[in-house]
């Protein structure tokens, strides 16, 4: 069974005033994002907030503040990462 079959849960402490782009930079710096040709989706409250392509470094909605998403939603501060392999 591959490592990507089972869900992983990681709790991270991030500054409250961080943008989506700064959050991705943080994840890359600490090597949370593998260097595969992959699309990562950041979801909050059941909606996709942004996507990031590891190969092209393309990031959608980079200037959204995570704190704004948390305050606008009744879902709290839980975010979900989903990845899709690019072929």
mmCIF file of N, CA and C in Angstrom:
data_model
loop_
_atom_site.group_PDB
_atom_site.id
_atom_site.type_symbol
_atom_site.label_atom_id
_atom_site.label_comp_id
_atom_site.label_asym_id
_atom_site.label_seq_id
_atom_site.Cartn_x
_atom_site.Cartn_y
_atom_site.Cartn_z
ATOM 1 N N UNK A 1 0.855 -1.166 0.000
ATOM 2 C CA UNK A 1 0.000 0.000 0.000
ATOM 3 C C UNK A 1 0.905 1.233 0.000
ATOM 4 N N UNK A 2 0.626 2.176 -0.887
ATOM 5 C CA UNK A 2 1.435 3.383 -0.996
ATOM 6 C C UNK A 2 1.163 4.376 0.123
ATOM 7 N N UNK A 3 2.112 5.253 0.319
ATOM 8 C CA UNK A 3 2.004 6.272 1.358
ATOM 9 C C UNK A 3 0.854 7.236 1.099
ATOM 10 N N UNK A 4 0.489 7.426 -0.163
ATOM 11 C CA UNK A 4 -0.563 8.387 -0.487
ATOM 12 C C UNK A 4 -1.967 7.814 -0.365
ATOM 13 N N UNK A 5 -2.098 6.571 0.036
ATOM 14 C CA UNK A 5 -3.413 5.939 0.164
ATOM 15 C C UNK A 5 -4.105 6.362 1.457
ATOM 16 N N UNK A 6 -3.347 6.512 2.510
ATOM 17 C CA UNK A 6 -3.914 6.848 3.808
ATOM 18 C C UNK A 6 -3.815 8.349 4.064
ATOM 19 N N UNK A 7 -4.830 8.934 4.700
ATOM 20 C CA UNK A 7 -4.766 10.366 5.000
ATOM 21 C C UNK A 7 -3.730 10.644 6.085
ATOM 22 N N UNK A 8 -3.149 11.815 6.011
ATOM 23 C CA UNK A 8 -2.182 12.256 7.011
ATOM 24 C C UNK A 8 -2.738 13.498 7.680
ATOM 25 N N UNK A 9 -2.476 13.646 8.957
ATOM 26 C CA UNK A 9 -2.920 14.835 9.670
ATOM 27 C C UNK A 9 -1.712 15.457 10.340
ATOM 28 N N UNK A 10 -1.506 16.741 10.046
ATOM 29 C CA UNK A 10 -0.401 17.489 10.620
ATOM 30 C C UNK A 10 -0.960 18.799 11.136
ATOM 31 N N UNK A 11 -0.592 19.142 12.349
ATOM 32 C CA UNK A 11 -1.002 20.433 12.895
ATOM 33 C C UNK A 11 0.186 21.375 12.835
ATOM 34 N N UNK A 12 -0.037 22.543 12.249
ATOM 35 C CA UNK A 12 1.011 23.541 12.107
ATOM 36 C C UNK A 12 0.585 24.830 12.779
ATOM 37 N N UNK A 13 1.533 25.501 13.380
ATOM 38 C CA UNK A 13 1.291 26.830 13.939
ATOM 39 C C UNK A 13 1.757 27.845 12.907
ATOM 40 N N UNK A 14 0.862 28.707 12.485
ATOM 41 C CA UNK A 14 1.202 29.737 11.509
ATOM 42 C C UNK A 14 0.769 31.087 12.061
ATOM 43 N N UNK A 15 1.496 32.149 11.732
ATOM 44 C CA UNK A 15 1.090 33.481 12.186
ATOM 45 C C UNK A 15 -0.307 33.822 11.674
ATOM 46 N N UNK A 16 -1.032 34.588 12.452
ATOM 47 C CA UNK A 16 -2.412 34.907 12.093
ATOM 48 C C UNK A 16 -2.511 35.779 10.847
ATOM 49 N N UNK A 17 -1.507 36.606 10.606
ATOM 50 C CA UNK A 17 -1.583 37.547 9.493
ATOM 51 C C UNK A 17 -0.872 37.052 8.231
ATOM 52 N N UNK A 18 -0.778 35.757 8.043
ATOM 53 C CA UNK A 18 -0.068 35.171 6.912
ATOM 54 C C UNK A 18 -1.002 35.061 5.697
ATOM 55 N N UNK A 19 -0.451 35.322 4.514
ATOM 56 C CA UNK A 19 -1.223 35.160 3.281
ATOM 57 C C UNK A 19 -1.057 33.738 2.764
ATOM 58 N N UNK A 20 -1.863 33.395 1.784
ATOM 59 C CA UNK A 20 -1.752 32.078 1.157
ATOM 60 C C UNK A 20 -0.349 31.893 0.573
ATOM 61 N N UNK A 21 0.162 32.912 -0.093
ATOM 62 C CA UNK A 21 1.501 32.817 -0.684
ATOM 63 C C UNK A 21 2.577 32.613 0.383
ATOM 64 N N UNK A 22 2.496 33.330 1.475
ATOM 65 C CA UNK A 22 3.469 33.167 2.561
ATOM 66 C C UNK A 22 3.356 31.787 3.205
ATOM 67 N N UNK A 23 2.140 31.258 3.268
ATOM 68 C CA UNK A 23 1.931 29.921 3.814
ATOM 69 C C UNK A 23 2.591 28.868 2.923
ATOM 70 N N UNK A 24 2.422 28.984 1.608
ATOM 71 C CA UNK A 24 3.075 28.054 0.688
ATOM 72 C C UNK A 24 4.594 28.165 0.787
ATOM 73 N N UNK A 25 5.108 29.392 0.912
ATOM 74 C CA UNK A 25 6.557 29.576 1.086
ATOM 75 C C UNK A 25 7.041 28.861 2.345
ATOM 76 N N UNK A 26 6.275 28.985 3.423
ATOM 77 C CA UNK A 26 6.596 28.305 4.680
ATOM 78 C C UNK A 26 6.635 26.788 4.475
ATOM 79 N N UNK A 27 5.648 26.258 3.782
ATOM 80 C CA UNK A 27 5.593 24.812 3.562
ATOM 81 C C UNK A 27 6.754 24.334 2.696
ATOM 82 N N UNK A 28 7.114 25.109 1.693
ATOM 83 C CA UNK A 28 8.237 24.720 0.841
ATOM 84 C C UNK A 28 9.563 24.798 1.595
ATOM 85 N N UNK A 29 9.730 25.837 2.370
ATOM 86 C CA UNK A 29 10.976 26.023 3.117
ATOM 87 C C UNK A 29 11.224 24.859 4.070
ATOM 88 N N UNK A 30 10.185 24.419 4.744
ATOM 89 C CA UNK A 30 10.318 23.312 5.692
ATOM 90 C C UNK A 30 10.056 21.952 5.053
ATOM 91 N N UNK A 31 9.990 21.926 3.739
ATOM 92 C CA UNK A 31 9.886 20.698 2.934
ATOM 93 C C UNK A 31 8.632 19.873 3.215
ATOM 94 N N UNK A 32 7.536 20.542 3.472
ATOM 95 C CA UNK A 32 6.272 19.821 3.613
ATOM 96 C C UNK A 32 5.695 19.457 2.251
ATOM 97 N N UNK A 33 6.081 20.199 1.215
ATOM 98 C CA UNK A 33 5.582 19.924 -0.131
ATOM 99 C C UNK A 33 6.645 19.169 -0.916
ATOM 100 N N UNK A 34 6.329 17.973 -1.392
ATOM 101 C CA UNK A 34 7.309 17.233 -2.187
ATOM 102 C C UNK A 34 7.536 17.915 -3.534
ATOM 103 N N UNK A 35 8.630 17.617 -4.154
ATOM 104 C CA UNK A 35 8.979 18.242 -5.422
ATOM 105 C C UNK A 35 8.479 17.426 -6.615
ATOM 106 N N UNK A 36 7.367 16.783 -6.470
ATOM 107 C CA UNK A 36 6.747 16.037 -7.559
ATOM 108 C C UNK A 36 5.938 16.988 -8.423
ATOM 109 N N UNK A 37 5.605 16.549 -9.634
ATOM 110 C CA UNK A 37 4.725 17.332 -10.495
ATOM 111 C C UNK A 37 3.299 17.123 -9.992
ATOM 112 N N UNK A 38 2.885 17.990 -9.083
ATOM 113 C CA UNK A 38 1.637 17.805 -8.355
ATOM 114 C C UNK A 38 0.886 19.119 -8.241
ATOM 115 N N UNK A 39 -0.429 19.029 -8.220
ATOM 116 C CA UNK A 39 -1.257 20.193 -7.916
ATOM 117 C C UNK A 39 -1.797 20.027 -6.502
ATOM 118 N N UNK A 40 -1.564 21.034 -5.667
ATOM 119 C CA UNK A 40 -2.058 21.039 -4.298
ATOM 120 C C UNK A 40 -3.252 21.964 -4.202
ATOM 121 N N UNK A 41 -4.300 21.524 -3.534
ATOM 122 C CA UNK A 41 -5.485 22.341 -3.310
ATOM 123 C C UNK A 41 -5.607 22.614 -1.820
ATOM 124 N N UNK A 42 -5.762 23.869 -1.465
ATOM 125 C CA UNK A 42 -6.011 24.246 -0.080
ATOM 126 C C UNK A 42 -7.500 24.498 0.048
ATOM 127 N N UNK A 43 -8.144 23.721 0.927
ATOM 128 C CA UNK A 43 -9.594 23.824 1.092
ATOM 129 C C UNK A 43 -9.923 24.262 2.512
ATOM 130 N N UNK A 44 -10.993 25.035 2.613
ATOM 131 C CA UNK A 44 -11.474 25.507 3.909
ATOM 132 C C UNK A 44 -12.983 25.656 3.808
ATOM 133 N N UNK A 45 -13.697 25.085 4.759
ATOM 134 C CA UNK A 45 -15.153 25.177 4.752
ATOM 135 C C UNK A 45 -15.791 24.504 3.556
ATOM 136 N N UNK A 46 -15.150 23.461 3.024
ATOM 137 C CA UNK A 46 -15.704 22.721 1.898
ATOM 138 C C UNK A 46 -15.459 23.367 0.544
ATOM 139 N N UNK A 47 -14.692 24.446 0.494
ATOM 140 C CA UNK A 47 -14.418 25.130 -0.766
ATOM 141 C C UNK A 47 -12.916 25.191 -1.025
ATOM 142 N N UNK A 48 -12.556 25.094 -2.299
ATOM 143 C CA UNK A 48 -11.158 25.255 -2.669
ATOM 144 C C UNK A 48 -10.811 26.733 -2.642
ATOM 145 N N UNK A 49 -9.809 27.087 -1.867
ATOM 146 C CA UNK A 49 -9.380 28.469 -1.704
ATOM 147 C C UNK A 49 -8.309 28.823 -2.730
ATOM 148 N N UNK A 50 -7.388 27.907 -2.943
ATOM 149 C CA UNK A 50 -6.271 28.159 -3.840
ATOM 150 C C UNK A 50 -5.716 26.841 -4.354
ATOM 151 N N UNK A 51 -4.971 26.920 -5.433
ATOM 152 C CA UNK A 51 -4.251 25.749 -5.928
ATOM 153 C C UNK A 51 -2.809 26.157 -6.213
ATOM 154 N N UNK A 52 -1.919 25.189 -6.090
ATOM 155 C CA UNK A 52 -0.500 25.430 -6.307
ATOM 156 C C UNK A 52 0.062 24.274 -7.121
ATOM 157 N N UNK A 53 0.781 24.600 -8.186
ATOM 158 C CA UNK A 53 1.414 23.592 -9.034
ATOM 159 C C UNK A 53 2.907 23.574 -8.730
ATOM 160 N N UNK A 54 3.406 22.450 -8.228
ATOM 161 C CA UNK A 54 4.802 22.385 -7.796
ATOM 162 C C UNK A 54 5.777 22.537 -8.958
ATOM 163 N N UNK A 55 5.414 22.065 -10.141
ATOM 164 C CA UNK A 55 6.336 22.142 -11.272
ATOM 165 C C UNK A 55 6.461 23.566 -11.809
ATOM 166 N N UNK A 56 5.337 24.258 -11.981
ATOM 167 C CA UNK A 56 5.355 25.602 -12.571
ATOM 168 C C UNK A 56 5.401 26.703 -11.522
ATOM 169 N N UNK A 57 5.191 26.350 -10.265
ATOM 170 C CA UNK A 57 5.125 27.312 -9.150
ATOM 171 C C UNK A 57 3.934 28.271 -9.278
ATOM 172 N N UNK A 58 2.949 27.894 -10.085
ATOM 173 C CA UNK A 58 1.751 28.724 -10.259
ATOM 174 C C UNK A 58 0.862 28.611 -9.022
ATOM 175 N N UNK A 59 0.461 29.758 -8.491
ATOM 176 C CA UNK A 59 -0.366 29.826 -7.291
ATOM 177 C C UNK A 59 -1.554 30.740 -7.559
ATOM 178 N N UNK A 60 -2.757 30.246 -7.309
ATOM 179 C CA UNK A 60 -3.945 31.081 -7.467
ATOM 180 C C UNK A 60 -4.290 31.730 -6.130
ATOM 181 N N UNK A 61 -4.851 32.917 -6.173
ATOM 182 C CA UNK A 61 -5.286 33.667 -4.984
ATOM 183 C C UNK A 61 -4.181 33.830 -3.939
ATOM 184 N N UNK A 62 -2.996 34.320 -4.325
ATOM 185 C CA UNK A 62 -1.877 34.381 -3.383
ATOM 186 C C UNK A 62 -2.040 35.397 -2.256
ATOM 187 N N UNK A 63 -2.886 36.405 -2.433
ATOM 188 C CA UNK A 63 -2.960 37.500 -1.459
ATOM 189 C C UNK A 63 -4.076 37.360 -0.430
ATOM 190 N N UNK A 64 -4.750 36.238 -0.415
ATOM 191 C CA UNK A 64 -5.802 36.006 0.577
ATOM 192 C C UNK A 64 -5.153 35.729 1.930
ATOM 193 N N UNK A 65 -5.652 36.380 2.963
ATOM 194 C CA UNK A 65 -5.149 36.146 4.322
ATOM 195 C C UNK A 65 -5.898 34.975 4.957
ATOM 196 N N UNK A 66 -5.161 34.060 5.557
ATOM 197 C CA UNK A 66 -5.788 32.911 6.209
ATOM 198 C C UNK A 66 -6.712 33.356 7.333
ATOM 199 N N UNK A 67 -6.341 34.413 8.057
ATOM 200 C CA UNK A 67 -7.183 34.880 9.163
ATOM 201 C C UNK A 67 -8.543 35.355 8.659
ATOM 202 N N UNK A 68 -8.592 35.950 7.458
ATOM 203 C CA UNK A 68 -9.870 36.387 6.897
ATOM 204 C C UNK A 68 -10.774 35.196 6.612
ATOM 205 N N UNK A 69 -10.190 34.115 6.109
ATOM 206 C CA UNK A 69 -10.971 32.902 5.850
ATOM 207 C C UNK A 69 -11.519 32.326 7.150
ATOM 208 N N UNK A 70 -10.698 32.339 8.181
ATOM 209 C CA UNK A 70 -11.115 31.796 9.477
ATOM 210 C C UNK A 70 -12.249 32.623 10.065
ATOM 211 N N UNK A 71 -12.135 33.939 9.998
ATOM 212 C CA UNK A 71 -13.146 34.818 10.591
ATOM 213 C C UNK A 71 -14.449 34.850 9.789
ATOM 214 N N UNK A 72 -14.378 34.573 8.488
ATOM 215 C CA UNK A 72 -15.569 34.610 7.639
ATOM 216 C C UNK A 72 -16.358 33.307 7.683
ATOM 217 N N UNK A 73 -15.813 32.296 8.278
ATOM 218 C CA UNK A 73 -16.438 30.980 8.255
ATOM 219 C C UNK A 73 -16.726 30.495 9.668
ATOM 220 N N UNK A 74 -17.759 29.703 9.780
ATOM 221 C CA UNK A 74 -18.060 29.079 11.068
ATOM 222 C C UNK A 74 -17.294 27.766 11.237
ATOM 223 N N UNK A 75 -16.433 27.430 10.282
ATOM 224 C CA UNK A 75 -15.693 26.164 10.303
ATOM 225 C C UNK A 75 -14.398 26.214 11.107
ATOM 226 N N UNK A 76 -14.070 27.376 11.665
ATOM 227 C CA UNK A 76 -12.874 27.459 12.497
ATOM 228 C C UNK A 76 -11.598 27.563 11.691
ATOM 229 N N UNK A 77 -10.516 27.041 12.259
ATOM 230 C CA UNK A 77 -9.205 27.208 11.638
ATOM 231 C C UNK A 77 -8.658 25.922 11.031
ATOM 232 N N UNK A 78 -9.513 25.024 10.631
ATOM 233 C CA UNK A 78 -9.062 23.776 10.023
ATOM 234 C C UNK A 78 -9.055 23.902 8.504
ATOM 235 N N UNK A 79 -7.890 23.634 7.919
ATOM 236 C CA UNK A 79 -7.716 23.650 6.474
ATOM 237 C C UNK A 79 -7.364 22.243 6.022
ATOM 238 N N UNK A 80 -7.721 21.918 4.795
ATOM 239 C CA UNK A 80 -7.468 20.584 4.254
ATOM 240 C C UNK A 80 -6.614 20.725 2.996
ATOM 241 N N UNK A 81 -5.574 19.895 2.905
ATOM 242 C CA UNK A 81 -4.734 19.821 1.713
ATOM 243 C C UNK A 81 -5.132 18.606 0.910
ATOM 244 N N UNK A 82 -5.318 18.791 -0.363
ATOM 245 C CA UNK A 82 -5.585 17.673 -1.267
ATOM 246 C C UNK A 82 -4.588 17.800 -2.410
ATOM 247 N N UNK A 83 -4.040 16.697 -2.841
ATOM 248 C CA UNK A 83 -3.144 16.804 -3.992
ATOM 249 C C UNK A 83 -3.599 15.889 -5.108
ATOM 250 N N UNK A 84 -3.279 16.328 -6.322
ATOM 251 C CA UNK A 84 -3.566 15.550 -7.522
ATOM 252 C C UNK A 84 -2.283 15.470 -8.326
ATOM 253 N N UNK A 85 -1.923 14.266 -8.678
ATOM 254 C CA UNK A 85 -0.736 14.086 -9.521
ATOM 255 C C UNK A 85 -1.013 14.648 -10.904
ATOM 256 N N UNK A 86 -0.051 15.331 -11.466
ATOM 257 C CA UNK A 86 -0.139 15.824 -12.839
ATOM 258 C C UNK A 86 0.550 14.810 -13.735
ATOM 259 N N UNK A 87 -0.111 14.443 -14.799
ATOM 260 C CA UNK A 87 0.476 13.460 -15.732
ATOM 261 C C UNK A 87 0.612 14.058 -17.094
#
